[in-house]
Amino acid sequence: MSDVVIAGVGMHPWGKWGRNFVEYGVAAARAALADAGIAWRDVQLVSGADTMRNGYPGYVSGATFAQALGWTGARVASSYAACASGATALEVARAEILAGRCEVALVVGADTTPKGFLAPNAGDRPDDPDWLRFRLLGATNPTYFALYARRRMALYGATETDFAMVRAKNGRHGLENPNARYRKAFSVDEVLASAMVADPLRLLEICATSDGGAAVVLTSAEWAAKRGTEKPVAVRAISTVTPAFPQTVIEMPNFSTDSGVAVPDAVTPFKSAIAAAAYEEAGIGPEDLSLAEVYDLSSALELDWYEDIGLCKAGEAEQLLHDGDTAIGGRIPVNPSGGLACFGEAVPAQALAQVCEVAWQLRGQAGARQVEGAAVGITANQGLFGHGSAVLLSV
Amino acid sequence: MADGATRERVPAVEGWFSIGDAPALIGNRCTSCGTVFFPKASNFCRNPDCNGEVFADAELSRTGTVWSYTDAQYQPPPPYIPRGDPYQPFAIAAVELEAEQMVVLGQVADGFGIADLHVGSRVELVVETLYSDDERDYLVYRWKPLS
């Protein structure tokens, strides 16, 4: 049923390299094209995921990458959806292929990030909630992650040790990933000994900001078959849903939730709706998954995702973790790449990096972190200001 | 004021809360569907089934229940303005308002930290100094734990 496939993927290693983001994007694009065995001149559409921290070239990333690779007259698109930008750029490319407007598309995202907390862009903007939350509340991104973590402790009895176990697992996974920035194993005790940043979350449990680049080559299934593309990965679904009113979970960068006075709560909370839309489109369910790459902005948030993507019922994530189900070798490995814990976040590249990892896993090319017999994988992610994204892939 | 004894006290943000003995958050309510907004909505109602464009100011409940909480053990980046040097950590609470059926985020009052909070505990709205310059104290709303 899939009409669009991934013909190639590529990444520039994550790090704090301090170079221009275009460099990472071009390196990732060239790696993806080489992986696909496709020449740059065969690309008919460049779909860029924008970065907001690198000036004008970042706002028009599709054109920036196209010019850097050498103008060929290919059509262009640029998308911004915060952390979900990569998935949105992927969806633009898929839609163009499905519409029959092109057969080969290159999707690229890359970022160069400043040190420390992600802060709002400079300048006084008292109408921008992202500016106001820093000015009036001192509410950083970890503030919101910590609110969810504490809430999980209160609702389900999660402990700081549970959160540290997630970090320890992802550290083990990332050890073998040449594209990961942090390739070091931490014991649960070492995680618990790291500095408290936003109680109950510690330094090692909150994702850093990184430089990096990721790229995906999409083609029509027909074109891939004609070209004899090896191991094409089918794109079964891409979800780019928004929340349903009233959104009753406090979301970055907001001061409040929606009020539920006039409209009853949504049946499906936002983060569950993200994966549900992908499952519905593909006609497959969480029981069919071989692995998942989820957005572990914090260790605790990974546990929320287990439930949101349907791996278990609400309140059962800790059990899944303790049983070893979500480690490589377990029933349903989560973040075999090492996740954001080992990468840090390169915003416009991150959703594409998730897709790269799942593609490598499904092609059996993930090396020492390979999930045996991987056939179906999902990525899940939520971007600032209500951007959901999930990509469902299969071989 | 010549001796500088009386400093001017001004809100750090205009129109978000009242100042006085019983301060309250000032949101507004869509006159068509009744949905409450904080900060205030304007021009259009965000209820997808409502085309309302008229809003009436509404004081929000002064007390609520802690939905969750955390603290900031490292100094947040600008535009946050630290109150002093060395940096003093502060707590933040997300508070559920029953009548409005919404959760509002705020700093926790001076002198209180996460040890004074738990999910489900009651808090009350107060107004305190967020930061100061040579002439003025800039005020913000905060959540104060009720014993």
Coordinates of C-alpha atoms in Angstrom, one line a residue, chain A:
Chain A
M1 CA 0.0 0.0 0.0
S2 CA 3.0 2.2 0.4
D3 CA 3.7 4.4 -2.7
V4 CA 6.7 6.2 -1.3
V5 CA 9.9 4.6 -0.1
I6 CA 13.1 5.7 1.6
A7 CA 15.9 5.1 -0.9
G8 CA 18.8 6.4 1.2
V9 CA 19.6 8.0 4.6
G10 CA 22.6 9.9 5.9
M11 CA 23.8 11.9 8.8
H12 CA 26.6 14.2 9.9
P13 CA 27.7 13.2 13.4
W14 CA 26.2 15.1 16.3
G15 CA 28.5 17.2 18.4
K16 CA 29.3 20.8 19.4
W17 CA 31.4 21.4 16.3
G18 CA 30.6 25.2 16.1
R19 CA 30.7 25.2 12.3
N20 CA 28.0 26.5 9.8
F21 CA 24.9 24.4 9.8
V22 CA 25.0 24.2 6.0
E23 CA 28.1 22.2 6.2
Y24 CA 26.4 19.5 8.3
G25 CA 23.3 19.5 6.0
V26 CA 25.4 19.1 2.8
A27 CA 27.4 16.3 4.4
A28 CA 24.3 14.5 5.4
A29 CA 22.7 15.1 2.0
R30 CA 25.7 13.7 0.2
A31 CA 25.7 10.7 2.5
A32 CA 22.0 10.0 1.9
L33 CA 22.4 10.4 -1.9
A34 CA 25.4 8.0 -1.9
D35 CA 23.4 5.6 0.2
A36 CA 20.6 5.7 -2.3
G37 CA 23.0 5.5 -5.3
I38 CA 21.3 8.6 -6.7
A39 CA 23.1 11.6 -8.3
W40 CA 22.3 15.1 -7.0
R41 CA 21.2 16.1 -10.5
D42 CA 18.4 13.4 -10.3
V43 CA 16.8 15.1 -7.3
Q44 CA 13.6 16.9 -8.4
L45 CA 12.6 18.5 -5.0
V46 CA 14.6 19.7 -2.0
S47 CA 12.6 19.9 1.2
G48 CA 14.4 21.6 4.0
A49 CA 13.7 21.7 7.7
D50 CA 14.4 25.2 8.9
T51 CA 16.6 26.4 11.8
M52 CA 15.7 29.6 13.6
R53 CA 19.1 30.2 15.1
N54 CA 21.3 30.7 12.1
G55 CA 19.9 33.8 10.4
Y56 CA 18.1 34.1 7.0
P57 CA 19.7 31.0 5.4
G58 CA 18.1 29.0 8.2
Y59 CA 14.6 30.3 7.4
V60 CA 14.9 29.2 3.8
S61 CA 16.8 26.0 4.4
G62 CA 15.6 24.2 1.3
A63 CA 17.0 26.8 -1.0
T64 CA 20.1 27.1 1.2
F65 CA 20.9 23.4 0.8
A66 CA 20.0 23.4 -2.9
Q67 CA 22.4 26.3 -3.5
A68 CA 25.2 24.7 -1.5
L69 CA 24.8 21.4 -3.4
G70 CA 24.7 23.5 -6.7
W71 CA 21.6 24.9 -8.3
T72 CA 20.0 22.4 -10.7
G73 CA 16.6 24.0 -11.1
A74 CA 15.0 21.5 -8.7
R75 CA 11.9 22.7 -6.9
V76 CA 12.2 23.7 -3.3
A77 CA 10.3 23.8 0.0
S78 CA 11.2 24.9 3.5
S79 CA 9.3 23.9 6.7
Y80 CA 9.4 24.9 10.3
A81 CA 7.6 23.0 13.0
A82 CA 10.0 23.3 15.9
C83 CA 11.2 19.8 17.0
A84 CA 8.9 18.3 14.4
S85 CA 10.3 20.2 11.5
G86 CA 12.1 17.2 10.0
A87 CA 8.8 15.2 9.9
T88 CA 7.0 18.1 8.3
A89 CA 9.6 18.5 5.6
L90 CA 9.4 14.7 5.0
E91 CA 5.6 15.0 4.7
V92 CA 6.0 17.8 2.1
A93 CA 8.3 15.6 0.1
R94 CA 6.0 12.6 0.4
A95 CA 2.9 14.6 -0.6
E96 CA 4.7 15.9 -3.7
I97 CA 5.6 12.4 -4.7
L98 CA 2.1 11.0 -4.0
A99 CA 0.7 13.9 -6.1
G100 CA 2.8 12.7 -9.0
R101 CA 4.7 16.0 -9.1
C102 CA 8.1 14.4 -8.7
E103 CA 9.7 11.0 -8.2
V104 CA 12.9 11.8 -6.3
A105 CA 13.0 14.2 -3.3
L106 CA 15.8 15.1 -0.9
V107 CA 14.9 16.1 2.7
V108 CA 17.5 17.8 4.8
G109 CA 17.7 19.3 8.3
A110 CA 20.8 20.7 10.1
D111 CA 21.5 23.0 13.0
T112 CA 24.2 24.8 14.8
T113 CA 23.2 25.5 18.4
P114 CA 24.4 27.9 21.1
K115 CA 25.7 26.6 24.5
G116 CA 23.4 26.0 27.4
F117 CA 19.6 26.3 27.8
L118 CA 17.7 27.0 24.6
A119 CA 16.7 30.6 25.0
P120 CA 14.3 32.7 22.9
N121 CA 15.7 34.8 20.1
A122 CA 17.0 38.2 21.2
G123 CA 15.0 41.4 21.4
D124 CA 12.0 42.4 23.5
R125 CA 8.9 40.7 22.4
P126 CA 6.2 41.1 25.1
D127 CA 3.6 39.5 22.9
D128 CA 5.5 36.3 22.3
P129 CA 4.8 33.6 25.0
D130 CA 8.2 32.1 24.3
W131 CA 9.8 35.4 25.4
L132 CA 7.4 36.0 28.3
R133 CA 7.8 32.6 29.9
F134 CA 11.5 33.3 30.4
R135 CA 11.0 36.9 31.5
L136 CA 8.1 36.4 33.9
L137 CA 8.6 32.8 35.1
G138 CA 12.2 31.9 34.3
A139 CA 10.6 28.8 32.8
T140 CA 13.2 27.0 30.7
N141 CA 12.5 23.9 28.6
P142 CA 13.6 21.6 31.5
T143 CA 11.0 23.3 33.7
Y144 CA 8.2 21.7 31.6
F145 CA 10.0 18.4 31.3
A146 CA 10.3 18.3 35.1
L147 CA 6.6 19.2 35.6
Y148 CA 5.7 16.0 33.6
A149 CA 8.2 13.9 35.5
R150 CA 6.9 15.0 38.9
R151 CA 3.3 14.5 37.7
R152 CA 4.3 10.9 36.6
M153 CA 5.7 10.3 40.1
A154 CA 2.5 11.4 41.7
L155 CA 0.2 9.6 39.4
Y156 CA 2.0 6.3 38.9
G157 CA 4.6 6.1 41.7
A158 CA 7.5 6.5 39.3
T159 CA 10.8 7.1 41.1
E160 CA 14.0 9.0 40.4
T161 CA 15.7 5.6 40.0
D162 CA 13.2 4.7 37.2
F163 CA 14.2 7.8 35.4
A164 CA 17.9 7.1 35.9
M165 CA 17.3 3.6 34.5
V166 CA 16.0 5.1 31.3
R167 CA 19.2 7.2 30.9
A168 CA 21.4 4.2 31.7
K169 CA 19.7 2.1 29.1
N170 CA 20.0 4.8 26.4
G171 CA 23.6 5.3 27.3
R172 CA 24.3 1.6 26.6
H173 CA 22.5 1.8 23.3
G174 CA 24.3 4.9 22.1
L175 CA 27.8 3.5 22.9
E176 CA 27.8 1.7 19.5
N177 CA 26.4 4.6 17.5
P178 CA 29.1 6.5 15.4
N179 CA 26.7 9.4 14.9
A180 CA 26.0 10.0 18.6
R181 CA 27.6 12.9 20.5
Y182 CA 27.8 11.2 23.9
R183 CA 29.1 7.7 23.7
K184 CA 29.6 6.8 27.3
A185 CA 27.8 4.4 29.6
F186 CA 26.5 5.7 32.9
S187 CA 25.3 3.5 35.8
V188 CA 22.1 4.4 37.6
D189 CA 24.1 5.6 40.5
E190 CA 26.2 7.9 38.3
V191 CA 23.0 9.4 36.8
L192 CA 21.6 9.9 40.3
A193 CA 24.9 11.6 41.3
S194 CA 24.7 14.2 38.5
A195 CA 23.6 17.7 39.4
M196 CA 19.9 18.4 39.9
V197 CA 18.7 20.9 37.3
A198 CA 14.9 21.0 37.6
D199 CA 13.8 18.7 40.4
P200 CA 13.4 15.7 39.9
L201 CA 15.5 15.8 36.7
R202 CA 19.2 15.8 36.7
L203 CA 21.9 17.0 34.3
L204 CA 22.4 13.6 32.7
E205 CA 18.6 13.2 32.2
I206 CA 17.9 16.4 30.3
C207 CA 18.9 16.5 26.6
A208 CA 21.6 18.9 25.6
T209 CA 21.6 21.0 22.4
S210 CA 23.8 19.8 19.6
D211 CA 25.1 20.5 16.1
G212 CA 24.2 17.9 13.5
G213 CA 22.6 17.1 10.2
A214 CA 20.4 14.4 8.8
A215 CA 19.0 13.7 5.4
V216 CA 16.6 11.3 3.8
V217 CA 16.1 10.5 0.1
L218 CA 12.4 9.7 -0.8
T219 CA 11.3 8.2 -4.1
S220 CA 8.2 6.8 -5.5
A221 CA 8.0 3.0 -5.0
E222 CA 7.8 2.7 -8.8
W223 CA 10.9 4.7 -9.4
A224 CA 12.9 2.7 -6.7
A225 CA 11.7 -0.6 -8.3
K226 CA 12.7 0.6 -11.8
R227 CA 16.2 1.7 -10.5
G228 CA 16.6 -1.6 -8.5
T229 CA 17.1 0.3 -5.2
E230 CA 18.4 -2.1 -2.6
K231 CA 16.4 -2.5 0.6
P232 CA 13.9 0.3 0.1
V233 CA 12.0 1.1 3.3
A234 CA 8.3 1.7 2.9
V235 CA 6.9 5.0 4.4
R236 CA 3.7 3.6 5.8
A237 CA 2.5 6.8 7.5
I238 CA 3.4 10.3 8.5
S239 CA 1.4 12.0 11.2
T240 CA 1.6 15.7 11.6
V241 CA -1.4 16.3 13.8
T242 CA -2.1 19.2 16.2
P243 CA -3.8 19.1 19.6
A244 CA -7.6 19.0 20.0
F245 CA -9.2 21.8 22.1
P246 CA -9.2 21.9 25.0
Q247 CA -5.5 21.0 25.4
T248 CA -5.5 20.2 29.1
V249 CA -1.8 19.4 29.5
I250 CA 0.4 22.4 30.1
E251 CA 2.7 22.7 27.0
M252 CA 5.8 24.6 26.3
P253 CA 5.9 27.7 26.0
N254 CA 2.4 28.3 27.4
F255 CA 1.4 29.9 30.7
S256 CA -1.8 27.9 30.9
T257 CA -3.8 25.1 29.5
D258 CA -7.0 25.6 27.6
S259 CA -10.0 25.9 29.8
G260 CA -12.4 23.0 29.6
V261 CA -15.4 25.0 30.7
A262 CA -17.2 25.0 27.4
V263 CA -16.0 21.9 25.6
P264 CA -15.4 18.4 27.2
D265 CA -11.8 17.1 27.2
A266 CA -10.5 15.4 24.1
V267 CA -11.0 11.6 24.1
T268 CA -7.4 11.1 23.0
P269 CA -4.7 13.3 24.6
F270 CA -2.4 15.0 22.2
K271 CA 0.7 12.8 22.5
S272 CA -1.4 9.7 22.1
A273 CA -3.2 11.2 19.1
I274 CA 0.2 11.7 17.4
A275 CA 0.9 8.0 17.1
A276 CA -2.8 7.0 16.8
A277 CA -3.0 9.0 13.5
A278 CA 0.0 7.1 12.1
Y279 CA -1.3 3.7 13.1
E280 CA -4.7 4.5 11.6
E281 CA -3.2 5.6 8.3
A282 CA -1.0 2.5 8.1
G283 CA -3.6 0.1 9.3
I284 CA -1.1 -1.4 11.7
G285 CA -0.9 -1.2 15.5
P286 CA 1.6 -1.0 18.3
E287 CA 1.6 -4.8 18.6
D288 CA 3.3 -4.9 15.2
L289 CA 6.2 -2.8 16.1
S290 CA 9.8 -4.1 16.2
L291 CA 11.3 -0.9 17.6
A292 CA 10.5 2.8 18.4
E293 CA 12.5 6.0 18.4
V294 CA 10.8 8.5 20.7
Y295 CA 11.7 12.0 21.7
D296 CA 13.4 11.6 25.1
L297 CA 13.9 15.3 25.9
S298 CA 14.1 13.9 29.4
S299 CA 14.6 10.5 30.8
A300 CA 11.1 10.6 32.4
L301 CA 9.5 11.7 29.1
E302 CA 10.6 8.5 27.5
L303 CA 8.3 6.6 29.9
D304 CA 5.3 8.8 28.9
W305 CA 6.0 7.9 25.3
Y306 CA 5.8 4.2 26.0
E307 CA 2.2 4.8 26.9
D308 CA 1.5 7.4 24.3
I309 CA 2.5 5.2 21.4
G310 CA 0.6 2.2 22.9
L311 CA 3.4 -0.1 24.1
C312 CA 1.6 -0.4 27.4
K313 CA -1.3 1.1 29.3
A314 CA -1.0 4.3 31.4
G315 CA 1.0 3.7 34.5
E316 CA 2.7 0.5 33.2
A317 CA 5.8 2.1 31.6
E318 CA 8.0 1.5 34.6
Q319 CA 7.2 -2.2 34.5
L320 CA 8.1 -2.4 30.8
L321 CA 11.4 -0.7 31.6
H322 CA 12.2 -3.0 34.6
D323 CA 11.4 -6.1 32.6
G324 CA 14.0 -5.0 30.0
D325 CA 11.4 -5.0 27.3
T326 CA 12.6 -1.6 25.9
A327 CA 16.3 -2.4 25.8
I328 CA 18.0 -3.9 22.8
G329 CA 17.4 -7.6 23.1
G330 CA 14.0 -7.0 24.7
R331 CA 10.5 -7.3 23.3
I332 CA 10.2 -3.8 21.9
P333 CA 13.5 -1.8 22.0
V334 CA 13.0 2.0 22.4
N335 CA 15.7 4.4 21.2
P336 CA 18.2 1.8 20.0
S337 CA 20.1 4.8 18.6
G338 CA 20.8 6.0 22.2
G339 CA 18.1 8.7 21.7
L340 CA 18.4 12.4 22.6
A341 CA 20.2 11.3 25.7
C342 CA 23.2 10.4 23.5
F343 CA 22.6 12.9 20.7
G344 CA 21.5 16.1 22.3
E345 CA 18.9 18.0 20.2
A346 CA 19.7 19.4 16.8
V347 CA 16.2 20.7 16.3
P348 CA 15.5 20.6 12.6
A349 CA 17.6 17.5 12.1
Q350 CA 16.3 15.4 15.0
A351 CA 13.1 14.1 13.6
L352 CA 15.0 13.1 10.5
A353 CA 17.7 11.4 12.6
Q354 CA 15.0 9.3 14.2
V355 CA 13.9 8.3 10.7
C356 CA 17.5 7.5 9.7
E357 CA 17.9 5.2 12.7
V358 CA 14.7 3.3 12.0
A359 CA 15.7 2.9 8.3
W360 CA 19.1 1.5 9.3
Q361 CA 17.4 -0.9 11.7
L362 CA 14.8 -2.1 9.2
R363 CA 17.6 -2.7 6.6
G364 CA 19.6 -4.7 9.2
Q365 CA 22.5 -2.2 9.0
A366 CA 22.6 -0.9 12.6
G367 CA 25.7 -2.8 13.5
A368 CA 26.2 -3.6 17.2
R369 CA 22.9 -1.9 18.1
Q370 CA 20.9 -3.9 15.6
V371 CA 17.4 -5.0 16.7
E372 CA 17.1 -8.6 15.6
G373 CA 14.5 -9.1 12.8
A374 CA 13.3 -5.5 12.8
A375 CA 10.5 -5.2 10.3
V376 CA 8.3 -2.3 11.5
G377 CA 9.4 0.9 13.4
I378 CA 7.9 4.1 14.5
T379 CA 9.3 7.5 15.4
A380 CA 7.4 9.9 17.7
N381 CA 8.1 13.5 18.5
Q382 CA 6.3 16.6 19.7
G383 CA 7.4 20.1 18.7
L384 CA 6.8 23.5 20.5
F385 CA 3.5 25.2 19.8
G386 CA 1.5 22.0 19.1
H387 CA 3.4 20.1 16.4
G388 CA 3.0 16.4 16.5
S389 CA 5.0 14.0 14.4
A390 CA 5.3 10.3 13.9
V391 CA 6.7 8.3 11.0
L392 CA 5.8 4.7 10.6
L393 CA 8.2 2.6 8.4
S394 CA 8.3 -1.0 7.4
V395 CA 10.2 -3.5 5.2

